[in-house]
Amino acid sequence: MTEDGWPAGDPRRYFDAPIDPAHLKESSPNIYRRVMWFAIGIVVGGGLTALGVWASIDGRWWSVLLGVIAIIVGLGLLVRGVLSGSASKPFRGGQLVPGLVVEQADAAVQILVLGDTSRDPAASPAFAYRLVTFTARENTTFVPGQWVPCVMHGFVAPAWSPRWWSFEASPVTWATPDAEILDRANKAVPQAEWEQLLGGVDKVAEIRRRWTRLGRIDYEDLHESLRRPPTRLGVPVEWQADGRARFVGSVAAGVAG
C-alpha cells in the first residue's frame, strides 16, 4: 500500500495556508490517534517481535512458522507506530475537497466527502464518495447539513492499481479558525463538486454498510463538467476519442485561466 501518486485537479486546490498549532491541538482528534498508534506500535509490535524471536528459537517447525509470522506482524506495527504522522501532516499540501456533515450524535460525527481517486493524470476522473467518521473535540461544532471544506489524504492502494482504493479527509476547520482562510478553501472547490456531493446524500445509508465506507460514482451519474475537466494537474488538456487526456498547455496557462 502507498500514499504516493498523482493528485488530481488544479494547483490552486492544494491547501497551503498557515496552520495554527494551538488550534490544531485543541480541535483535531488525530492528536489522540497518533498517540494510540505509537503506543500500539511500541507495546504490541515490540511484544510480538520479541515473542516471535523466542518462538523461532524453539526449533519445532510450527513454532518457527508462528515465530516468523509474529515477527513480521510485530515489526509492521512497530514501524507503523514510529512513523505515525503528526496531526498537521494531512494539511501539508493536500487537495481541497468538498465535505458535508450528514450525521452528528453527541461527539460522533460523520462527514460525506467527494474526491477524485484516479492516479493517472491522463485518465478520466474517478470520483467517489467517502464517509469519514470521527469523534469531535469539545470545542468544535459540527451540525448536520453543514458544508465543510476538507483536505484529502491517507490514500490507500497497491502500486499497480490505477485508482485509490480508499482515502481519508480532514476538515480545514481543524487546522485554522481564520474565517478568511476557510472562505478561500470553500471557493477553491468548484461549484459542480459541491452539487455532486449533495447528490450523494441519498447514498449515505448504502455507503455506511460497506466496510470501506466508499462509494464510486458511475460516469453517467457525474455532473457533466466533472466528466471531462478542462485541466488535469492544473494543465490544460484536450480529451481524445479513447477517453484519454492530451496535455496542450502548461501549469502557468492552467492557473492563469
PDB file of C-alpha atoms in Angstrom:
ATOM      1  CA  MET A   1       0.000   0.000   0.000  1.00  0.00           C
ATOM      2  CA  THR A   2       1.181   3.507  -0.712  1.00  0.00           C
ATOM      3  CA  GLU A   3       0.301   7.163  -0.336  1.00  0.00           C
ATOM      4  CA  ASP A   4       2.301   8.245  -3.389  1.00  0.00           C
ATOM      5  CA  GLY A   5       0.544   9.033  -6.643  1.00  0.00           C
ATOM      6  CA  TRP A   6      -0.792  11.702  -8.944  1.00  0.00           C
ATOM      7  CA  PRO A   7      -3.012  14.304  -7.318  1.00  0.00           C
ATOM      8  CA  ALA A   8      -5.888  15.463  -9.499  1.00  0.00           C
ATOM      9  CA  GLY A   9      -7.163  18.920 -10.224  1.00  0.00           C
ATOM     10  CA  ASP A  10      -5.667  22.387 -10.081  1.00  0.00           C
ATOM     11  CA  PRO A  11      -2.623  23.508  -8.031  1.00  0.00           C
ATOM     12  CA  ARG A  12      -4.851  26.205  -6.556  1.00  0.00           C
ATOM     13  CA  ARG A  13      -6.724  23.359  -4.833  1.00  0.00           C
ATOM     14  CA  TYR A  14      -3.740  22.397  -2.674  1.00  0.00           C
ATOM     15  CA  PHE A  15      -4.028  23.567   0.920  1.00  0.00           C
ATOM     16  CA  ASP A  16      -1.023  25.766   1.658  1.00  0.00           C
ATOM     17  CA  ALA A  17      -2.391  28.175   4.271  1.00  0.00           C
ATOM     18  CA  PRO A  18      -0.633  28.643   7.632  1.00  0.00           C
ATOM     19  CA  ILE A  19      -1.575  26.069  10.272  1.00  0.00           C
ATOM     20  CA  ASP A  20      -2.442  27.300  13.758  1.00  0.00           C
ATOM     21  CA  PRO A  21      -0.619  24.772  16.034  1.00  0.00           C
ATOM     22  CA  ALA A  22      -2.550  25.688  19.182  1.00  0.00           C
ATOM     23  CA  HIS A  23      -5.915  25.496  17.412  1.00  0.00           C
ATOM     24  CA  LEU A  24      -4.957  22.193  15.750  1.00  0.00           C
ATOM     25  CA  LYS A  25      -4.020  20.682  19.106  1.00  0.00           C
ATOM     26  CA  GLU A  26      -7.391  21.666  20.562  1.00  0.00           C
ATOM     27  CA  SER A  27      -9.505  20.713  17.533  1.00  0.00           C
ATOM     28  CA  SER A  28      -8.097  17.635  15.795  1.00  0.00           C
ATOM     29  CA  PRO A  29      -8.900  14.138  17.119  1.00  0.00           C
ATOM     30  CA  ASN A  30      -5.860  12.951  15.131  1.00  0.00           C
ATOM     31  CA  ILE A  31      -3.726  14.083  18.078  1.00  0.00           C
ATOM     32  CA  TYR A  32      -5.046  11.132  20.096  1.00  0.00           C
ATOM     33  CA  ARG A  33      -4.939   8.779  17.105  1.00  0.00           C
ATOM     34  CA  ARG A  34      -1.209   9.350  16.672  1.00  0.00           C
ATOM     35  CA  VAL A  35      -0.570   8.654  20.355  1.00  0.00           C
ATOM     36  CA  MET A  36      -2.679   5.485  20.110  1.00  0.00           C
ATOM     37  CA  TRP A  37      -0.780   4.150  17.085  1.00  0.00           C
ATOM     38  CA  PHE A  38       2.555   4.989  18.680  1.00  0.00           C
ATOM     39  CA  ALA A  39       1.592   3.091  21.846  1.00  0.00           C
ATOM     40  CA  ILE A  40       0.294   0.099  19.871  1.00  0.00           C
ATOM     41  CA  GLY A  41       3.449   0.062  17.770  1.00  0.00           C
ATOM     42  CA  ILE A  42       5.803   0.128  20.728  1.00  0.00           C
ATOM     43  CA  VAL A  43       3.906  -2.151  23.122  1.00  0.00           C
ATOM     44  CA  VAL A  44       2.118  -4.655  20.869  1.00  0.00           C
ATOM     45  CA  GLY A  45       4.589  -4.512  17.980  1.00  0.00           C
ATOM     46  CA  GLY A  46       7.596  -4.812  20.248  1.00  0.00           C
ATOM     47  CA  GLY A  47       5.948  -7.608  22.232  1.00  0.00           C
ATOM     48  CA  LEU A  48       5.067  -9.639  19.133  1.00  0.00           C
ATOM     49  CA  THR A  49       8.573  -9.217  17.747  1.00  0.00           C
ATOM     50  CA  ALA A  50      10.134 -10.458  20.987  1.00  0.00           C
ATOM     51  CA  LEU A  51       7.648 -13.351  21.159  1.00  0.00           C
ATOM     52  CA  GLY A  52       8.431 -14.253  17.551  1.00  0.00           C
ATOM     53  CA  VAL A  53      12.155 -14.386  18.206  1.00  0.00           C
ATOM     54  CA  TRP A  54      11.588 -16.573  21.266  1.00  0.00           C
ATOM     55  CA  ALA A  55       9.274 -18.936  19.348  1.00  0.00           C
ATOM     56  CA  SER A  56      11.734 -19.243  16.457  1.00  0.00           C
ATOM     57  CA  ILE A  57      14.476 -20.378  18.803  1.00  0.00           C
ATOM     58  CA  ASP A  58      12.283 -23.301  19.931  1.00  0.00           C
ATOM     59  CA  GLY A  59      13.198 -25.203  16.765  1.00  0.00           C
ATOM     60  CA  ARG A  60       9.945 -27.052  16.037  1.00  0.00           C
ATOM     61  CA  TRP A  61       8.614 -26.247  12.553  1.00  0.00           C
ATOM     62  CA  TRP A  62       5.245 -24.932  13.705  1.00  0.00           C
ATOM     63  CA  SER A  63       6.907 -22.834  16.389  1.00  0.00           C
ATOM     64  CA  VAL A  64       9.322 -21.368  13.843  1.00  0.00           C
ATOM     65  CA  LEU A  65       6.419 -20.619  11.465  1.00  0.00           C
ATOM     66  CA  LEU A  66       4.410 -18.858  14.164  1.00  0.00           C
ATOM     67  CA  GLY A  67       7.547 -17.036  15.234  1.00  0.00           C
ATOM     68  CA  VAL A  68       8.180 -15.690  11.730  1.00  0.00           C
ATOM     69  CA  ILE A  69       4.555 -14.535  11.419  1.00  0.00           C
ATOM     70  CA  ALA A  70       4.743 -12.835  14.825  1.00  0.00           C
ATOM     71  CA  ILE A  71       7.980 -11.084  13.856  1.00  0.00           C
ATOM     72  CA  ILE A  72       6.520  -9.801  10.569  1.00  0.00           C
ATOM     73  CA  VAL A  73       3.326  -8.525  12.209  1.00  0.00           C
ATOM     74  CA  GLY A  74       5.236  -7.112  15.159  1.00  0.00           C
ATOM     75  CA  LEU A  75       7.741  -5.243  13.004  1.00  0.00           C
ATOM     76  CA  GLY A  76       4.881  -3.909  10.867  1.00  0.00           C
ATOM     77  CA  LEU A  77       3.098  -2.499  13.909  1.00  0.00           C
ATOM     78  CA  LEU A  78       6.353  -1.163  15.298  1.00  0.00           C
ATOM     79  CA  VAL A  79       7.151   0.698  12.070  1.00  0.00           C
ATOM     80  CA  ARG A  80       3.546   1.935  11.791  1.00  0.00           C
ATOM     81  CA  GLY A  81       3.711   3.334  15.305  1.00  0.00           C
ATOM     82  CA  VAL A  82       7.095   5.006  14.935  1.00  0.00           C
ATOM     83  CA  LEU A  83       6.218   6.539  11.555  1.00  0.00           C
ATOM     84  CA  SER A  84       2.731   7.683  12.520  1.00  0.00           C
ATOM     85  CA  GLY A  85       2.436  11.214  11.169  1.00  0.00           C
ATOM     86  CA  SER A  86       1.702  14.307  13.200  1.00  0.00           C
ATOM     87  CA  ALA A  87      -1.768  15.856  13.234  1.00  0.00           C
ATOM     88  CA  SER A  88      -0.535  18.595  10.889  1.00  0.00           C
ATOM     89  CA  LYS A  89       0.618  16.179   8.165  1.00  0.00           C
ATOM     90  CA  PRO A  90      -2.769  15.986   6.330  1.00  0.00           C
ATOM     91  CA  PHE A  91      -2.739  19.764   5.867  1.00  0.00           C
ATOM     92  CA  ARG A  92       0.689  19.986   4.265  1.00  0.00           C
ATOM     93  CA  GLY A  93      -0.196  20.372   0.602  1.00  0.00           C
ATOM     94  CA  GLY A  94      -3.248  18.112   0.469  1.00  0.00           C
ATOM     95  CA  GLN A  95      -6.011  18.648  -2.066  1.00  0.00           C
ATOM     96  CA  LEU A  96      -9.103  20.597  -1.004  1.00  0.00           C
ATOM     97  CA  VAL A  97     -12.334  18.656  -1.469  1.00  0.00           C
ATOM     98  CA  PRO A  98     -15.981  19.272  -0.523  1.00  0.00           C
ATOM     99  CA  GLY A  99     -17.474  17.775   2.632  1.00  0.00           C
ATOM    100  CA  LEU A 100     -20.951  17.725   4.153  1.00  0.00           C
ATOM    101  CA  VAL A 101     -21.878  16.793   7.730  1.00  0.00           C
ATOM    102  CA  VAL A 102     -24.526  14.071   7.398  1.00  0.00           C
ATOM    103  CA  GLU A 103     -24.767  12.856  10.985  1.00  0.00           C
ATOM    104  CA  GLN A 104     -23.955  14.120  14.466  1.00  0.00           C
ATOM    105  CA  ALA A 105     -24.776  12.171  17.615  1.00  0.00           C
ATOM    106  CA  ASP A 106     -23.169  13.546  20.765  1.00  0.00           C
ATOM    107  CA  ALA A 107     -19.472  13.662  19.836  1.00  0.00           C
ATOM    108  CA  ALA A 108     -19.707  11.173  16.941  1.00  0.00           C
ATOM    109  CA  VAL A 109     -19.636  12.949  13.575  1.00  0.00           C
ATOM    110  CA  GLN A 110     -19.898  11.632  10.017  1.00  0.00           C
ATOM    111  CA  ILE A 111     -18.904  13.738   7.012  1.00  0.00           C
ATOM    112  CA  LEU A 112     -19.609  12.748   3.413  1.00  0.00           C
ATOM    113  CA  VAL A 113     -16.685  13.737   1.188  1.00  0.00           C
ATOM    114  CA  LEU A 114     -16.272  13.781  -2.600  1.00  0.00           C
ATOM    115  CA  GLY A 115     -12.830  13.031  -4.052  1.00  0.00           C
ATOM    116  CA  ASP A 116     -11.168  12.047  -7.324  1.00  0.00           C
ATOM    117  CA  THR A 117      -9.495   8.651  -6.838  1.00  0.00           C
ATOM    118  CA  SER A 118      -7.778   8.497 -10.241  1.00  0.00           C
ATOM    119  CA  ARG A 119      -3.996   8.070 -10.040  1.00  0.00           C
ATOM    120  CA  ASP A 120      -3.398   8.629 -13.759  1.00  0.00           C
ATOM    121  CA  PRO A 121      -3.450  12.328 -14.775  1.00  0.00           C
ATOM    122  CA  ALA A 122      -4.267  11.405 -18.369  1.00  0.00           C
ATOM    123  CA  ALA A 123      -7.232   9.226 -17.390  1.00  0.00           C
ATOM    124  CA  SER A 124     -10.794  10.321 -16.798  1.00  0.00           C
ATOM    125  CA  PRO A 125     -11.612  11.380 -13.224  1.00  0.00           C
ATOM    126  CA  ALA A 126     -12.749   8.571 -10.924  1.00  0.00           C
ATOM    127  CA  PHE A 127     -14.879  10.376  -8.355  1.00  0.00           C
ATOM    128  CA  ALA A 128     -16.083   8.588  -5.252  1.00  0.00           C
ATOM    129  CA  TYR A 129     -17.979   9.373  -2.072  1.00  0.00           C
ATOM    130  CA  ARG A 130     -16.201   8.637   1.193  1.00  0.00           C
ATOM    131  CA  LEU A 131     -17.874   8.598   4.595  1.00  0.00           C
ATOM    132  CA  VAL A 132     -15.446   9.867   7.224  1.00  0.00           C
ATOM    133  CA  THR A 133     -16.199   9.227  10.903  1.00  0.00           C
ATOM    134  CA  PHE A 134     -14.510  10.834  13.896  1.00  0.00           C
ATOM    135  CA  THR A 135     -15.083  11.889  17.491  1.00  0.00           C
ATOM    136  CA  ALA A 136     -15.337  15.668  17.674  1.00  0.00           C
ATOM    137  CA  ARG A 137     -13.387  17.558  20.312  1.00  0.00           C
ATOM    138  CA  GLU A 138     -15.306  19.566  22.922  1.00  0.00           C
ATOM    139  CA  ASN A 139     -14.551  22.999  21.466  1.00  0.00           C
ATOM    140  CA  THR A 140     -15.585  22.128  17.882  1.00  0.00           C
ATOM    141  CA  THR A 141     -19.031  22.352  16.324  1.00  0.00           C
ATOM    142  CA  PHE A 142     -20.401  20.161  13.545  1.00  0.00           C
ATOM    143  CA  VAL A 143     -24.109  20.114  12.682  1.00  0.00           C
ATOM    144  CA  PRO A 144     -25.959  18.065  10.025  1.00  0.00           C
ATOM    145  CA  GLY A 145     -26.197  19.959   6.748  1.00  0.00           C
ATOM    146  CA  GLN A 146     -23.040  21.978   7.423  1.00  0.00           C
ATOM    147  CA  TRP A 147     -20.731  22.412   4.414  1.00  0.00           C
ATOM    148  CA  VAL A 148     -17.145  21.611   5.408  1.00  0.00           C
ATOM    149  CA  PRO A 149     -14.156  22.001   3.062  1.00  0.00           C
ATOM    150  CA  CYS A 150     -11.697  19.181   3.769  1.00  0.00           C
ATOM    151  CA  VAL A 151      -8.171  18.142   2.828  1.00  0.00           C
ATOM    152  CA  MET A 152      -7.801  14.759   1.121  1.00  0.00           C
ATOM    153  CA  HIS A 153      -5.008  12.477   2.443  1.00  0.00           C
ATOM    154  CA  GLY A 154      -4.206   8.965   3.663  1.00  0.00           C
ATOM    155  CA  PHE A 155      -4.527   7.332   0.245  1.00  0.00           C
ATOM    156  CA  VAL A 156      -4.509   3.529   0.116  1.00  0.00           C
ATOM    157  CA  ALA A 157      -3.899   1.305  -2.930  1.00  0.00           C
ATOM    158  CA  PRO A 158      -1.363  -1.219  -4.221  1.00  0.00           C
ATOM    159  CA  ALA A 159       1.225   0.133  -6.659  1.00  0.00           C
ATOM    160  CA  TRP A 160      -0.453  -1.473  -9.685  1.00  0.00           C
ATOM    161  CA  SER A 161      -3.923  -0.017  -9.107  1.00  0.00           C
ATOM    162  CA  PRO A 162      -4.977   2.883 -11.409  1.00  0.00           C
ATOM    163  CA  ARG A 163      -7.286   4.204  -8.674  1.00  0.00           C
ATOM    164  CA  TRP A 164      -7.037   4.750  -4.953  1.00  0.00           C
ATOM    165  CA  TRP A 165      -8.961   2.117  -3.020  1.00  0.00           C
ATOM    166  CA  SER A 166      -9.634   4.467  -0.136  1.00  0.00           C
ATOM    167  CA  PHE A 167      -8.647   7.806   1.336  1.00  0.00           C
ATOM    168  CA  GLU A 168      -9.143   9.961   4.420  1.00  0.00           C
ATOM    169  CA  ALA A 169     -10.203  13.587   4.739  1.00  0.00           C
ATOM    170  CA  SER A 170      -9.733  16.165   7.489  1.00  0.00           C
ATOM    171  CA  PRO A 171     -11.841  19.328   7.905  1.00  0.00           C
ATOM    172  CA  VAL A 172      -9.920  22.554   7.286  1.00  0.00           C
ATOM    173  CA  THR A 173     -11.515  23.915  10.468  1.00  0.00           C
ATOM    174  CA  TRP A 174      -9.152  21.665  12.447  1.00  0.00           C
ATOM    175  CA  ALA A 175      -6.120  23.489  11.046  1.00  0.00           C
ATOM    176  CA  THR A 176      -7.211  27.096  11.465  1.00  0.00           C
ATOM    177  CA  PRO A 177     -10.060  29.232  12.829  1.00  0.00           C
ATOM    178  CA  ASP A 178      -9.273  32.019  10.321  1.00  0.00           C
ATOM    179  CA  ALA A 179     -12.552  32.893   8.568  1.00  0.00           C
ATOM    180  CA  GLU A 180     -10.736  34.263   5.509  1.00  0.00           C
ATOM    181  CA  ILE A 181      -8.785  31.033   5.007  1.00  0.00           C
ATOM    182  CA  LEU A 182     -11.943  28.948   5.429  1.00  0.00           C
ATOM    183  CA  ASP A 183     -13.746  31.123   2.883  1.00  0.00           C
ATOM    184  CA  ARG A 184     -10.899  30.691   0.372  1.00  0.00           C
ATOM    185  CA  ALA A 185     -10.989  26.940   0.916  1.00  0.00           C
ATOM    186  CA  ASN A 186     -14.725  26.908   0.192  1.00  0.00           C
ATOM    187  CA  LYS A 187     -14.278  28.905  -3.005  1.00  0.00           C
ATOM    188  CA  ALA A 188     -11.362  26.760  -4.200  1.00  0.00           C
ATOM    189  CA  VAL A 189     -13.735  23.820  -4.667  1.00  0.00           C
ATOM    190  CA  PRO A 190     -15.752  24.054  -7.930  1.00  0.00           C
ATOM    191  CA  GLN A 191     -19.499  24.523  -7.536  1.00  0.00           C
ATOM    192  CA  ALA A 192     -20.089  21.383  -9.608  1.00  0.00           C
ATOM    193  CA  GLU A 193     -18.362  19.283  -6.937  1.00  0.00           C
ATOM    194  CA  TRP A 194     -20.494  20.750  -4.152  1.00  0.00           C
ATOM    195  CA  GLU A 195     -23.592  19.912  -6.217  1.00  0.00           C
ATOM    196  CA  GLN A 196     -22.302  16.392  -6.909  1.00  0.00           C
ATOM    197  CA  LEU A 197     -21.672  15.906  -3.193  1.00  0.00           C
ATOM    198  CA  LEU A 198     -25.213  16.979  -2.360  1.00  0.00           C
ATOM    199  CA  GLY A 199     -26.470  14.373  -4.827  1.00  0.00           C
ATOM    200  CA  GLY A 200     -24.761  11.654  -2.791  1.00  0.00           C
ATOM    201  CA  VAL A 201     -26.710  12.274   0.409  1.00  0.00           C
ATOM    202  CA  ASP A 202     -29.307   9.642  -0.513  1.00  0.00           C
ATOM    203  CA  LYS A 203     -26.486   7.065  -0.829  1.00  0.00           C
ATOM    204  CA  VAL A 204     -25.143   7.559   2.709  1.00  0.00           C
ATOM    205  CA  ALA A 205     -27.010   4.563   4.169  1.00  0.00           C
ATOM    206  CA  GLU A 206     -25.627   2.295   1.440  1.00  0.00           C
ATOM    207  CA  ILE A 207     -22.066   3.612   1.851  1.00  0.00           C
ATOM    208  CA  ARG A 208     -22.288   3.210   5.633  1.00  0.00           C
ATOM    209  CA  ARG A 209     -22.909  -0.545   5.190  1.00  0.00           C
ATOM    210  CA  ARG A 210     -19.677  -1.004   3.234  1.00  0.00           C
ATOM    211  CA  TRP A 211     -16.543  -1.780   5.207  1.00  0.00           C
ATOM    212  CA  THR A 212     -14.557   0.636   3.020  1.00  0.00           C
ATOM    213  CA  ARG A 213     -17.116   3.427   3.596  1.00  0.00           C
ATOM    214  CA  LEU A 214     -16.506   4.364  -0.052  1.00  0.00           C
ATOM    215  CA  GLY A 215     -18.935   4.503  -2.968  1.00  0.00           C
ATOM    216  CA  ARG A 216     -17.725   5.005  -6.527  1.00  0.00           C
ATOM    217  CA  ILE A 217     -19.743   7.210  -8.881  1.00  0.00           C
ATOM    218  CA  ASP A 218     -20.689   5.937 -12.337  1.00  0.00           C
ATOM    219  CA  TYR A 219     -19.675   8.119 -15.279  1.00  0.00           C
ATOM    220  CA  GLU A 220     -23.316   8.657 -16.235  1.00  0.00           C
ATOM    221  CA  ASP A 221     -24.112   9.955 -12.737  1.00  0.00           C
ATOM    222  CA  LEU A 222     -21.357  12.568 -12.754  1.00  0.00           C
ATOM    223  CA  HIS A 223     -22.018  16.263 -13.217  1.00  0.00           C
ATOM    224  CA  GLU A 224     -21.272  16.989 -16.892  1.00  0.00           C
ATOM    225  CA  SER A 225     -18.404  19.384 -16.126  1.00  0.00           C
ATOM    226  CA  LEU A 226     -16.690  16.723 -13.975  1.00  0.00           C
ATOM    227  CA  ARG A 227     -16.620  14.044 -16.678  1.00  0.00           C
ATOM    228  CA  ARG A 228     -14.060  15.796 -18.887  1.00  0.00           C
ATOM    229  CA  PRO A 229     -12.470  18.648 -16.888  1.00  0.00           C
ATOM    230  CA  PRO A 230     -10.557  21.291 -18.901  1.00  0.00           C
ATOM    231  CA  THR A 231      -7.395  20.753 -16.841  1.00  0.00           C
ATOM    232  CA  ARG A 232      -5.542  17.905 -15.156  1.00  0.00           C
ATOM    233  CA  LEU A 233      -2.866  18.737 -12.590  1.00  0.00           C
ATOM    234  CA  GLY A 234      -3.621  22.362 -13.466  1.00  0.00           C
ATOM    235  CA  VAL A 235      -2.538  21.855 -17.085  1.00  0.00           C
ATOM    236  CA  PRO A 236      -5.000  22.439 -19.989  1.00  0.00           C
ATOM    237  CA  VAL A 237      -5.950  19.198 -21.746  1.00  0.00           C
ATOM    238  CA  GLU A 238      -7.863  18.000 -24.791  1.00  0.00           C
ATOM    239  CA  TRP A 239      -9.869  14.816 -24.382  1.00  0.00           C
ATOM    240  CA  GLN A 240      -9.309  12.191 -27.071  1.00  0.00           C
ATOM    241  CA  ALA A 241     -11.756   9.685 -28.533  1.00  0.00           C
ATOM    242  CA  ASP A 242     -10.240   6.902 -26.410  1.00  0.00           C
ATOM    243  CA  GLY A 243     -11.113   8.799 -23.227  1.00  0.00           C
ATOM    244  CA  ARG A 244      -7.535   9.841 -22.519  1.00  0.00           C
ATOM    245  CA  ALA A 245      -6.390  13.416 -21.968  1.00  0.00           C
ATOM    246  CA  ARG A 246      -3.703  15.067 -24.084  1.00  0.00           C
ATOM    247  CA  PHE A 247      -1.830  17.872 -22.372  1.00  0.00           C
ATOM    248  CA  VAL A 248      -1.830  21.002 -24.539  1.00  0.00           C
ATOM    249  CA  GLY A 249      -0.500  23.709 -22.227  1.00  0.00           C
ATOM    250  CA  SER A 250       1.451  24.397 -19.074  1.00  0.00           C
ATOM    251  CA  VAL A 251       0.678  24.779 -15.395  1.00  0.00           C
ATOM    252  CA  ALA A 252       1.082  28.543 -15.747  1.00  0.00           C
ATOM    253  CA  ALA A 253      -1.521  28.630 -18.519  1.00  0.00           C
ATOM    254  CA  GLY A 254      -3.908  26.496 -16.473  1.00  0.00           C
ATOM    255  CA  VAL A 255      -3.589  28.674 -13.387  1.00  0.00           C
ATOM    256  CA  ALA A 256      -3.928  31.872 -15.398  1.00  0.00           C
ATOM    257  CA  GLY A 257      -7.122  30.517 -16.917  1.00  0.00           C
TER     258      GLY A 257
END
